[in-house]
Every structure is written in structure tokens, then in C-alpha cells.
Amino acid sequence: MKNSKGSLIRPVPLPDSISRPVVTPLSPSVVYASDTPDDLDAQYEGRTSGYTYAREGHPNADVLARRIDLLEGGTGGIVTSSGMSAVTAVMMGLLKAGDHVLGGDQLYGRSLRLMKQDLPRLGIATSLADPTDVAAMEAALRPETRMILVEVVSNPTLRVADIEGLASLCKARGILLAVDNTFTTPRAYRPFDAGADIVIHSVTKLLAGHSDVTLGYACAADPVLQKAIYDFAVTTGLTASPFDCWLAERGLATFNLRFDRAEANAVALADHLATLPGVKRVLYPMRADHPDQARAKALLGARGCNMVSFELEGGRKAANAFTRAADGLAFAPTLGDVGTTLSHPASSSHRALAPAEREALGMSEGFFRVSVGLEEEAPLLEVFTRAVAAARGAA
Ligand SMILES: *Cc1c(COP(=O)(O)O)cnc(C)c1O
């Protein structure tokens, strides 16, 4: 980048340096100055590269997007202001009134709301089906179905979608397959390798990993589709802030290490919970008692995820006693932080459902989802031993 010119209002230019910073510089500038109109032409016509206005792109967003592209095996993905803005840019950048989109029936809460309320309001028809069952998904297709949106591992019951079956179905029927890879991450699973057309992330979660930024990522394999997603995001201002991108890049530097540690803790925690009296059931995709274990092993190989769900005996009273006694663990509805966090779907993500609907989905008042963090294993398991005992005492 050229730094040689100062200006009247900022007369001191950046110092010349023959050495380079090791860390990506933070570039909060919203506007970029050019030398001549000819230079601007060259830039807009793609003969040179450069920036003009941060809503359209800035170095920190590009550096972060290229890093995630590398992990996912994509090219030209964009970073957006949140995971939901990435979902929105994909759907609204690629779909039009009259199209139909089919979603997995256990999508992230706000993705579900977008499907159920907002897209239909704009003339885009939507429906939901079980993504672990390709025949059920196929039966829900319509002649005007243009896209399927699924998550690999669902929230909070950790069911594993049949991505390979869905990819073949989509290929055969000319339908776009969009995969939200937030829970699994490219460390465990790369949807493009399985034939997905679009990969989406809430970078807020494991990729950034420190609960201090809200960001998303969207990448289409087809550059024409990617351009449509980019244009929609720029037009509607879904742009990410440079500082958030800079922080996320810092988080990403340790992503593989964090994932491996959290996953190892999750395996240990799932097995530990299964031994504790007062725990009715444990859900972890790689365990033998999980309904999708075979598919989890086929898709995720040796890897699992950092999410474990379980059900306490004893309902709300036990749940209150559990979070009160879970000293050192945040009872907070997020995931992918460095620390272990607990979420209680009945009072948060799934509170809008009637109790009977929640029960049907297997989420009772005693149901918790754990996003396992990077703590030392022994003290982490100990907190759960104590908190489950406290819950049992209260039940
Ligand atoms: C959190 C999450 C989102 C939304 O991401 P935000 O960054 O909170 O907007 C989308 N999908 C999944 C699977 C998520 O966990």
C-alpha cells in the first residue's frame, strides 16, 4: 500500500520502513485515496488491485476471508458482520420471489426464523425436513426448489445430517446445497469436499473463538454465485468491521490447537457424564449410544466436535441447582469460547416452543447443551461431578 503522501489535515505520512510487521496491521480507514482518475479506472476495471470504500472491502476483511478460504478449500469467500448476515446474504443474494428453499428442521434459531417468517414475507417459499433422512428431504422438494440449507451437526440434539446423500440429491436435481459449518468447522469437516455449493460460518463461534467478535463467512464454489452474494452484502451493508476482522484473525491463529483441545475435553466430558447418577442421557455424535454414530464417524473421521448435550433427571428445579453449582462455567447462550459455556434450550434458544413440542424434540427442562472449552480436563470434570450431584439433591 502507498503511504508516501500526507494530507493537509493529516500532514505526517506513515514512516518508511524497510522491514515489515509480522502481524497484519489494523486498517480502520473507511476511504482510500487514489492518485488519479486513471488509477481509479484501472482499479475498477480489475487491471490493478486496491480499495476505495470499506463497505465494499478492506484489507482486514480480505486477509481473514483468505485464511478461512484456505481452511475450507474455497476461493473468494467474504466475511460479513455476523453469522446471520452471512446466512442472509446467501439466501437473499441468490433466491428470488417464487423460489422454494428447503431447510433442515433443526437449524439455528434465527436461521429458522428467517425461513419461517422473513423469506415467505418476500415471496420465497420455505419448508423444513429432517436432514438425517435423505428420502424425507427428497419428498419435500418442489419443482421450484432452488436451495437446500442444512447444518452438519444440529443444535442442540447433535444429530448428524446426511450431507453426502444430500449432495448427490442436489447434484441430480440441479439444486444448490448450502451448508452451515459452524459447529463442525473445517478442522472436522469440509463441505466443499463433499460437493456442497456454498459454505457458511458464524465466525463468532469456534473460528474466532474468544467471544469478543461477531462475524460471519460465506463462500460459493461458483464465482458467479459468489459475486451475487458479495453484491447483496455490499449493497445492504453487511460488511464486517476491520477491528473485528483483525481480532478474528488473531483468534484463528490458534484455531486448530483450540479445536483439538476442546474436542478432546468434549470426548472426556461425554464419557464422564454418562457415568454420573442423575444424568438421564448423554448426546455426543461419536459415542456408541448416539443414533448417528456411524454417520458421524464416516463424515468426521477421527474428529468429533466440542459440543455435548445431556439431560438431567428432575426438571427445572434440578436445572437451576445445576447452573448455580457449576462454578467457573458461564451459563451463557453461545458456543466456541475458550471457556466452557452451558446453554439451557428450554429457557433460551427454544423457549418459544410449547413444552410438548420441546419434549417431542427431546429437550426437557433438564436438557443442557455444553460448549466445551479449553480448561484442564480434571478440574473441568470435577465441576460437572459436583454440579450434577447438586442437581440430584434438588430434584
Ligand atoms: C451462532 C450461529 C449462527 C449465527 O451467527 P451469529 O454470528 O450469532 O450471527 C448461525 N448458525 C449457527 C449454527 C450458529 O451457531
CSV table of C-alpha atoms and ligand atoms in Angstrom, one decimal:
chain,number,residue,atom,x,y,z
A,1,MET,CA,0.0,0.0,0.0
A,2,LYS,CA,1.2,3.5,-0.7
A,3,ASN,CA,1.7,5.6,2.4
A,4,SER,CA,4.1,8.2,0.9
A,5,LYS,CA,1.7,11.1,0.8
A,6,GLY,CA,0.4,13.0,3.9
A,7,SER,CA,-2.5,15.4,3.6
A,8,LEU,CA,-3.3,18.9,4.8
A,9,ILE,CA,-5.3,17.6,7.7
A,10,ARG,CA,-3.0,14.6,8.4
A,11,PRO,CA,0.3,16.1,7.3
A,12,VAL,CA,2.6,13.3,8.6
A,13,PRO,CA,2.7,10.3,6.4
A,14,LEU,CA,3.4,6.8,7.8
A,15,PRO,CA,7.1,6.3,8.3
A,16,ASP,CA,9.0,4.4,5.6
A,17,SER,CA,10.3,1.1,6.7
A,18,ILE,CA,12.5,-1.5,5.0
A,19,SER,CA,11.2,-4.1,7.5
A,20,ARG,CA,7.6,-5.4,7.7
A,21,PRO,CA,5.3,-6.0,10.6
A,22,VAL,CA,4.8,-9.7,11.4
A,23,VAL,CA,1.2,-9.1,12.5
A,24,THR,CA,-1.4,-7.9,10.0
A,25,PRO,CA,-1.8,-4.1,10.5
A,26,LEU,CA,-5.2,-2.9,11.6
A,27,SER,CA,-6.7,-0.7,8.8
A,28,PRO,CA,-9.7,1.2,10.1
A,29,SER,CA,-9.7,3.6,7.2
A,30,VAL,CA,-13.2,3.8,5.6
A,31,VAL,CA,-11.9,5.5,2.5
A,32,TYR,CA,-8.8,5.0,0.3
A,33,ALA,CA,-7.2,7.8,-1.7
A,34,SER,CA,-6.1,7.3,-5.3
A,35,ASP,CA,-3.6,9.2,-7.3
A,36,THR,CA,-5.6,9.9,-10.5
A,37,PRO,CA,-8.9,9.1,-12.1
A,38,ASP,CA,-7.0,6.8,-14.5
A,39,ASP,CA,-5.8,4.9,-11.5
A,40,LEU,CA,-9.4,4.5,-10.2
A,41,ASP,CA,-10.4,3.3,-13.7
A,42,ALA,CA,-7.6,0.7,-13.6
A,43,GLN,CA,-8.7,-0.5,-10.2
A,44,TYR,CA,-12.5,-0.7,-11.0
A,45,GLU,CA,-11.7,-2.5,-14.3
A,46,GLY,CA,-9.6,-5.0,-12.4
A,47,ARG,CA,-6.2,-4.1,-14.0
A,48,THR,CA,-4.8,-3.2,-10.6
A,49,SER,CA,-6.0,-4.0,-7.2
A,50,GLY,CA,-6.9,-1.6,-4.4
A,51,TYR,CA,-9.6,-0.4,-2.1
A,52,THR,CA,-12.0,2.5,-2.3
A,53,TYR,CA,-14.6,2.3,0.4
A,54,ALA,CA,-14.7,-0.1,3.4
A,55,ARG,CA,-18.2,-1.2,2.9
A,56,GLU,CA,-17.0,-2.7,-0.4
A,57,GLY,CA,-13.9,-4.3,1.1
A,58,HIS,CA,-10.9,-3.6,3.3
A,59,PRO,CA,-7.6,-5.4,4.0
A,60,ASN,CA,-8.6,-6.9,7.3
A,61,ALA,CA,-11.7,-8.5,5.9
A,62,ASP,CA,-9.8,-9.8,2.9
A,63,VAL,CA,-7.0,-11.3,5.0
A,64,LEU,CA,-9.5,-13.0,7.2
A,65,ALA,CA,-11.6,-14.3,4.3
A,66,ARG,CA,-8.5,-15.7,2.6
A,67,ARG,CA,-7.5,-17.5,5.8
A,68,ILE,CA,-10.9,-19.1,6.1
A,69,ASP,CA,-10.9,-19.9,2.3
A,70,LEU,CA,-7.7,-21.9,2.9
A,71,LEU,CA,-9.2,-23.9,5.8
A,72,GLU,CA,-12.4,-24.6,3.8
A,73,GLY,CA,-10.9,-25.2,0.4
A,74,GLY,CA,-12.9,-22.4,-1.1
A,75,THR,CA,-11.9,-19.3,-3.1
A,76,GLY,CA,-13.2,-15.8,-2.9
A,77,GLY,CA,-15.4,-16.1,0.2
A,78,ILE,CA,-16.5,-13.0,2.0
A,79,VAL,CA,-16.5,-12.0,5.7
A,80,THR,CA,-19.7,-10.4,6.9
A,81,SER,CA,-20.8,-8.6,10.1
A,82,SER,CA,-22.3,-11.8,11.7
A,83,GLY,CA,-23.2,-15.4,11.0
A,84,MET,CA,-26.7,-14.3,10.4
A,85,SER,CA,-25.7,-11.7,7.9
A,86,ALA,CA,-23.8,-14.5,6.0
A,87,VAL,CA,-26.9,-16.7,6.0
A,88,THR,CA,-29.0,-13.7,4.9
A,89,ALA,CA,-26.5,-12.7,2.1
A,90,VAL,CA,-26.6,-16.3,0.7
A,91,MET,CA,-30.3,-16.7,0.8
A,92,MET,CA,-31.3,-13.2,-0.4
A,93,GLY,CA,-28.4,-12.8,-2.7
A,94,LEU,CA,-29.3,-16.0,-4.6
A,95,LEU,CA,-33.0,-16.5,-4.2
A,96,LYS,CA,-35.9,-14.6,-5.8
A,97,ALA,CA,-39.7,-14.5,-5.3
A,98,GLY,CA,-41.3,-17.7,-6.5
A,99,ASP,CA,-38.3,-19.9,-5.5
A,100,HIS,CA,-38.6,-22.5,-2.8
A,101,VAL,CA,-35.9,-23.3,-0.2
A,102,LEU,CA,-35.8,-26.4,1.9
A,103,GLY,CA,-34.1,-26.2,5.3
A,104,GLY,CA,-33.1,-28.7,7.9
A,105,ASP,CA,-35.7,-28.9,10.7
A,106,GLN,CA,-33.2,-28.2,13.5
A,107,LEU,CA,-31.4,-25.1,12.1
A,108,TYR,CA,-30.0,-22.4,14.3
A,109,GLY,CA,-32.9,-20.4,15.8
A,110,ARG,CA,-32.6,-17.2,13.8
A,111,SER,CA,-32.0,-19.2,10.5
A,112,LEU,CA,-35.3,-20.9,11.3
A,113,ARG,CA,-37.0,-17.6,11.8
A,114,LEU,CA,-35.6,-16.2,8.5
A,115,MET,CA,-37.0,-19.3,6.8
A,116,LYS,CA,-40.4,-19.3,8.6
A,117,GLN,CA,-41.1,-15.5,8.7
A,118,ASP,CA,-39.0,-13.3,6.6
A,119,LEU,CA,-38.4,-15.2,3.3
A,120,PRO,CA,-42.1,-16.1,2.9
A,121,ARG,CA,-43.0,-12.4,3.5
A,122,LEU,CA,-40.8,-11.6,0.5
A,123,GLY,CA,-42.4,-14.3,-1.7
A,124,ILE,CA,-39.7,-17.0,-1.2
A,125,ALA,CA,-41.5,-20.2,-0.1
A,126,THR,CA,-39.8,-22.4,2.5
A,127,SER,CA,-40.3,-25.7,4.2
A,128,LEU,CA,-38.3,-27.9,6.7
A,129,ALA,CA,-37.5,-31.5,6.8
A,130,ASP,CA,-35.2,-33.9,8.6
A,131,PRO,CA,-31.7,-33.7,7.1
A,132,THR,CA,-30.6,-37.0,8.6
A,133,ASP,CA,-33.2,-38.6,6.2
A,134,VAL,CA,-32.5,-38.0,2.5
A,135,ALA,CA,-35.8,-39.6,1.5
A,136,ALA,CA,-37.7,-37.2,3.7
A,137,MET,CA,-35.7,-34.3,2.2
A,138,GLU,CA,-36.4,-35.5,-1.3
A,139,ALA,CA,-40.1,-35.9,-0.6
A,140,ALA,CA,-40.2,-32.2,0.4
A,141,LEU,CA,-38.7,-30.9,-2.8
A,142,ARG,CA,-40.8,-28.9,-5.3
A,143,PRO,CA,-40.3,-28.1,-8.9
A,144,GLU,CA,-39.2,-24.6,-7.8
A,145,THR,CA,-36.8,-25.7,-5.1
A,146,ARG,CA,-33.6,-23.8,-5.7
A,147,MET,CA,-31.6,-24.4,-2.5
A,148,ILE,CA,-31.2,-26.7,0.5
A,149,LEU,CA,-29.8,-25.2,3.7
A,150,VAL,CA,-28.5,-27.6,6.4
A,151,GLU,CA,-26.1,-27.7,9.3
A,152,VAL,CA,-23.8,-30.7,9.6
A,153,VAL,CA,-24.4,-31.3,13.3
A,154,SER,CA,-27.7,-29.9,14.7
A,155,ASN,CA,-28.3,-27.7,17.7
A,156,PRO,CA,-28.9,-28.9,20.4
A,157,THR,CA,-29.6,-32.6,19.9
A,158,LEU,CA,-26.4,-33.0,17.8
A,159,ARG,CA,-28.0,-35.1,15.0
A,160,VAL,CA,-25.7,-35.6,12.0
A,161,ALA,CA,-27.1,-34.6,8.6
A,162,ASP,CA,-26.6,-37.0,5.6
A,163,ILE,CA,-24.5,-34.4,3.7
A,164,GLU,CA,-23.2,-36.9,1.2
A,165,GLY,CA,-26.7,-38.1,0.4
A,166,LEU,CA,-28.0,-34.6,0.2
A,167,ALA,CA,-25.1,-33.6,-2.1
A,168,SER,CA,-25.9,-36.3,-4.6
A,169,LEU,CA,-29.6,-35.4,-4.4
A,170,CYS,CA,-28.8,-31.8,-5.1
A,171,LYS,CA,-26.5,-32.6,-7.9
A,172,ALA,CA,-29.1,-34.9,-9.6
A,173,ARG,CA,-31.8,-32.3,-9.2
A,174,GLY,CA,-29.8,-29.1,-10.0
A,175,ILE,CA,-30.4,-27.7,-6.5
A,176,LEU,CA,-27.8,-25.6,-4.6
A,177,LEU,CA,-26.6,-27.2,-1.3
A,178,ALA,CA,-25.7,-24.6,1.3
A,179,VAL,CA,-24.0,-25.9,4.5
A,180,ASP,CA,-23.6,-24.0,7.7
A,181,ASN,CA,-20.4,-25.5,9.0
A,182,THR,CA,-20.3,-23.5,12.3
A,183,PHE,CA,-20.4,-26.5,14.7
A,184,THR,CA,-18.2,-28.8,12.9
A,185,THR,CA,-15.6,-26.4,11.5
A,186,PRO,CA,-13.2,-27.2,8.7
A,187,ARG,CA,-11.0,-29.0,11.3
A,188,ALA,CA,-13.6,-31.8,11.4
A,189,TYR,CA,-15.4,-31.4,8.1
A,190,ARG,CA,-15.1,-29.6,4.8
A,191,PRO,CA,-18.4,-29.4,3.0
A,192,PHE,CA,-16.9,-28.4,-0.4
A,193,ASP,CA,-15.0,-31.7,-0.5
A,194,ALA,CA,-18.4,-33.5,-0.2
A,195,GLY,CA,-19.9,-31.5,-3.1
A,196,ALA,CA,-21.6,-28.6,-1.2
A,197,ASP,CA,-22.1,-25.5,-3.4
A,198,ILE,CA,-22.0,-22.9,-0.5
A,199,VAL,CA,-20.3,-22.9,2.9
A,200,ILE,CA,-21.4,-20.6,5.7
A,201,HIS,CA,-19.9,-19.8,9.1
A,202,SER,CA,-20.7,-17.9,12.2
A,203,VAL,CA,-17.1,-16.9,12.7
A,204,THR,CA,-18.3,-15.6,16.1
A,205,LYS,CA,-18.0,-19.1,17.4
A,206,LEU,CA,-15.1,-21.5,17.1
A,207,LEU,CA,-13.1,-19.8,14.3
A,208,ALA,CA,-12.6,-16.5,16.2
A,209,GLY,CA,-13.0,-18.4,19.4
A,210,HIS,CA,-12.8,-15.8,22.2
A,211,SER,CA,-16.4,-14.4,22.4
A,212,ASP,CA,-15.2,-10.9,21.5
A,213,VAL,CA,-16.3,-10.5,17.9
A,214,THR,CA,-19.5,-11.1,15.9
A,215,LEU,CA,-18.7,-12.1,12.3
A,216,GLY,CA,-19.7,-14.4,9.5
A,217,TYR,CA,-18.3,-16.0,6.4
A,218,ALA,CA,-20.0,-17.1,3.1
A,219,CYS,CA,-18.3,-18.8,0.2
A,220,ALA,CA,-19.8,-20.2,-3.0
A,221,ALA,CA,-17.9,-22.6,-5.2
A,222,ASP,CA,-19.2,-20.9,-8.3
A,223,PRO,CA,-17.7,-17.4,-8.8
A,224,VAL,CA,-20.9,-16.1,-10.4
A,225,LEU,CA,-22.9,-17.0,-7.3
A,226,GLN,CA,-20.1,-15.6,-5.1
A,227,LYS,CA,-20.4,-12.3,-6.9
A,228,ALA,CA,-24.2,-12.2,-6.3
A,229,ILE,CA,-23.6,-12.9,-2.6
A,230,TYR,CA,-20.9,-10.2,-2.4
A,231,ASP,CA,-23.0,-7.6,-4.2
A,232,PHE,CA,-26.0,-8.2,-2.0
A,233,ALA,CA,-23.8,-7.9,1.1
A,234,VAL,CA,-22.2,-4.7,-0.1
A,235,THR,CA,-25.5,-3.1,-1.1
A,236,THR,CA,-27.2,-3.9,2.1
A,237,GLY,CA,-24.2,-3.1,4.3
A,238,LEU,CA,-23.5,-6.5,5.8
A,239,THR,CA,-19.8,-5.5,6.0
A,240,ALA,CA,-17.6,-6.5,8.8
A,241,SER,CA,-15.6,-4.0,10.9
A,242,PRO,CA,-11.8,-4.0,10.5
A,243,PHE,CA,-11.2,-4.4,14.2
A,244,ASP,CA,-13.5,-7.4,14.4
A,245,CYS,CA,-11.7,-9.0,11.4
A,246,TRP,CA,-8.3,-8.2,13.0
A,247,LEU,CA,-9.3,-9.8,16.3
A,248,ALA,CA,-10.8,-12.9,14.5
A,249,GLU,CA,-7.5,-13.3,12.6
A,250,ARG,CA,-5.7,-13.3,15.8
A,251,GLY,CA,-8.1,-16.0,17.2
A,252,LEU,CA,-7.8,-18.0,14.0
A,253,ALA,CA,-4.0,-18.4,14.5
A,254,THR,CA,-4.7,-20.8,17.4
A,255,PHE,CA,-7.9,-22.3,15.9
A,256,ASN,CA,-6.5,-25.8,15.2
A,257,LEU,CA,-5.0,-26.1,18.7
A,258,ARG,CA,-8.2,-24.8,20.4
A,259,PHE,CA,-10.4,-27.2,18.4
A,260,ASP,CA,-8.3,-30.2,19.2
A,261,ARG,CA,-8.2,-29.4,22.9
A,262,ALA,CA,-11.9,-28.6,23.2
A,263,GLU,CA,-12.8,-31.8,21.2
A,264,ALA,CA,-10.6,-34.0,23.5
A,265,ASN,CA,-12.3,-32.4,26.5
A,266,ALA,CA,-15.7,-33.0,25.0
A,267,VAL,CA,-15.0,-36.7,24.4
A,268,ALA,CA,-13.8,-37.0,28.1
A,269,LEU,CA,-16.8,-35.0,29.4
A,270,ALA,CA,-19.4,-37.0,27.4
A,271,ASP,CA,-18.0,-40.3,28.8
A,272,HIS,CA,-17.8,-38.8,32.3
A,273,LEU,CA,-21.4,-37.5,32.3
A,274,ALA,CA,-22.6,-41.0,31.2
A,275,THR,CA,-21.2,-42.4,34.5
A,276,LEU,CA,-22.9,-39.9,36.8
A,277,PRO,CA,-26.1,-40.8,38.7
A,278,GLY,CA,-28.7,-38.1,38.0
A,279,VAL,CA,-27.8,-37.9,34.2
A,280,LYS,CA,-30.6,-39.5,32.2
A,281,ARG,CA,-28.8,-39.4,28.8
A,282,VAL,CA,-25.8,-38.0,27.1
A,283,LEU,CA,-25.7,-36.9,23.4
A,284,TYR,CA,-22.3,-36.9,21.7
A,285,PRO,CA,-22.1,-37.9,18.0
A,286,MET,CA,-19.1,-40.1,18.3
A,287,ARG,CA,-20.5,-42.2,21.2
A,288,ALA,CA,-21.9,-45.7,20.6
A,289,ASP,CA,-25.2,-44.7,22.1
A,290,HIS,CA,-25.8,-41.8,19.6
A,291,PRO,CA,-28.3,-42.5,16.9
A,292,ASP,CA,-26.0,-41.1,14.2
A,293,GLN,CA,-22.6,-42.5,15.4
A,294,ALA,CA,-21.9,-44.4,12.1
A,295,ARG,CA,-22.5,-41.3,10.0
A,296,ALA,CA,-20.6,-39.1,12.4
A,297,LYS,CA,-17.6,-41.4,12.0
A,298,ALA,CA,-18.0,-41.5,8.2
A,299,LEU,CA,-18.2,-37.7,7.9
A,300,LEU,CA,-15.9,-36.5,10.7
A,301,GLY,CA,-13.4,-39.3,10.6
A,302,ALA,CA,-11.4,-39.4,13.8
A,303,ARG,CA,-12.7,-36.0,14.8
A,304,GLY,CA,-15.8,-35.1,16.7
A,305,CYS,CA,-17.0,-31.7,17.9
A,306,ASN,CA,-16.8,-29.6,21.0
A,307,MET,CA,-20.5,-29.8,21.8
A,308,VAL,CA,-22.0,-32.3,24.2
A,309,SER,CA,-25.7,-32.3,25.3
A,310,PHE,CA,-27.2,-34.1,28.2
A,311,GLU,CA,-30.4,-34.5,30.2
A,312,LEU,CA,-30.6,-34.2,34.0
A,313,GLU,CA,-33.3,-36.1,35.9
A,314,GLY,CA,-35.6,-33.7,37.8
A,315,GLY,CA,-36.8,-30.9,35.5
A,316,ARG,CA,-36.4,-27.1,36.1
A,317,LYS,CA,-35.5,-27.4,39.9
A,318,ALA,CA,-32.6,-29.6,39.0
A,319,ALA,CA,-31.6,-27.4,36.2
A,320,ASN,CA,-31.5,-24.3,38.5
A,321,ALA,CA,-29.4,-26.2,41.1
A,322,PHE,CA,-27.1,-27.4,38.3
A,323,THR,CA,-26.2,-23.9,36.9
A,324,ARG,CA,-25.9,-22.5,40.4
A,325,ALA,CA,-23.4,-25.2,41.4
A,326,ALA,CA,-21.5,-25.1,38.1
A,327,ASP,CA,-18.9,-22.8,39.5
A,328,GLY,CA,-16.5,-21.4,36.9
A,329,LEU,CA,-18.6,-22.2,33.9
A,330,ALA,CA,-20.6,-19.5,32.2
A,331,PHE,CA,-24.3,-20.1,31.8
A,332,ALA,CA,-24.5,-18.2,28.6
A,333,PRO,CA,-26.1,-19.0,25.2
A,334,THR,CA,-23.1,-19.1,22.9
A,335,LEU,CA,-20.6,-21.6,21.9
A,336,GLY,CA,-17.0,-21.9,20.8
A,337,ASP,CA,-15.5,-19.7,23.6
A,338,VAL,CA,-12.2,-20.6,25.2
A,339,GLY,CA,-14.2,-21.4,28.3
A,340,THR,CA,-16.9,-24.0,28.7
A,341,THR,CA,-20.4,-22.5,28.4
A,342,LEU,CA,-23.8,-24.0,29.3
A,343,SER,CA,-27.0,-23.4,27.4
A,344,HIS,CA,-30.5,-24.4,28.5
A,345,PRO,CA,-32.7,-24.6,25.4
A,346,ALA,CA,-36.0,-24.6,27.3
A,347,SER,CA,-35.3,-21.1,28.8
A,348,SER,CA,-33.3,-19.7,25.8
A,349,SER,CA,-33.0,-20.9,22.2
A,350,HIS,CA,-36.2,-23.0,22.3
A,351,ARG,CA,-38.3,-21.0,24.7
A,352,ALA,CA,-40.8,-20.0,22.0
A,353,LEU,CA,-41.8,-23.7,21.6
A,354,ALA,CA,-44.6,-25.2,23.7
A,355,PRO,CA,-43.4,-27.6,26.4
A,356,ALA,CA,-44.9,-30.5,24.5
A,357,GLU,CA,-43.1,-29.5,21.3
A,358,ARG,CA,-39.8,-29.3,23.2
A,359,GLU,CA,-40.4,-32.7,24.7
A,360,ALA,CA,-41.1,-34.2,21.3
A,361,LEU,CA,-37.7,-32.8,20.2
A,362,GLY,CA,-36.1,-34.4,23.2
A,363,MET,CA,-35.5,-31.1,25.1
A,364,SER,CA,-36.9,-31.4,28.5
A,365,GLU,CA,-36.4,-28.9,31.4
A,366,GLY,CA,-33.4,-30.9,32.4
A,367,PHE,CA,-31.7,-30.7,29.0
A,368,PHE,CA,-28.4,-28.8,28.6
A,369,ARG,CA,-26.1,-28.2,25.8
A,370,VAL,CA,-22.4,-27.7,26.7
A,371,SER,CA,-19.9,-26.0,24.5
A,372,VAL,CA,-16.7,-27.5,25.9
A,373,GLY,CA,-13.8,-25.1,26.3
A,374,LEU,CA,-10.0,-25.4,26.9
A,375,GLU,CA,-9.9,-25.9,30.6
A,376,GLU,CA,-7.7,-28.6,32.2
A,377,GLU,CA,-9.6,-31.8,32.0
A,378,ALA,CA,-9.6,-33.0,35.6
A,379,PRO,CA,-11.0,-29.8,37.2
A,380,LEU,CA,-13.5,-29.4,34.4
A,381,LEU,CA,-14.9,-32.9,35.0
A,382,GLU,CA,-14.9,-32.2,38.7
A,383,VAL,CA,-17.2,-29.2,38.3
A,384,PHE,CA,-19.7,-31.4,36.4
A,385,THR,CA,-19.5,-34.1,39.1
A,386,ARG,CA,-20.3,-31.5,41.8
A,387,ALA,CA,-23.0,-29.7,39.8
A,388,VAL,CA,-24.8,-32.9,38.8
A,389,ALA,CA,-24.7,-34.0,42.4
A,390,ALA,CA,-26.2,-30.7,43.5
A,391,ALA,CA,-28.9,-31.1,40.8
A,392,ARG,CA,-29.7,-34.6,42.0
A,393,GLY,CA,-30.0,-33.3,45.6
A,394,ALA,CA,-32.5,-30.6,44.4
A,395,ALA,CA,-34.6,-32.9,42.2
B,1,LIG,C1,-24.5,-18.6,16.1
B,1,LIG,C2,-24.9,-19.3,14.9
B,1,LIG,C3,-25.3,-18.6,13.8
B,1,LIG,C4,-25.5,-17.1,13.8
B,1,LIG,O1,-24.3,-16.5,13.9
B,1,LIG,P1,-24.1,-15.0,14.6
B,1,LIG,O2,-22.7,-14.7,14.4
B,1,LIG,O3,-24.6,-15.1,16.0
B,1,LIG,O4,-25.0,-14.1,13.8
B,1,LIG,C5,-25.7,-19.3,12.6
B,1,LIG,N1,-25.6,-20.7,12.6
B,1,LIG,C6,-25.1,-21.4,13.6
B,1,LIG,C7,-25.0,-22.9,13.5
B,1,LIG,C8,-24.8,-20.8,14.8
B,1,LIG,O5,-24.3,-21.5,15.8
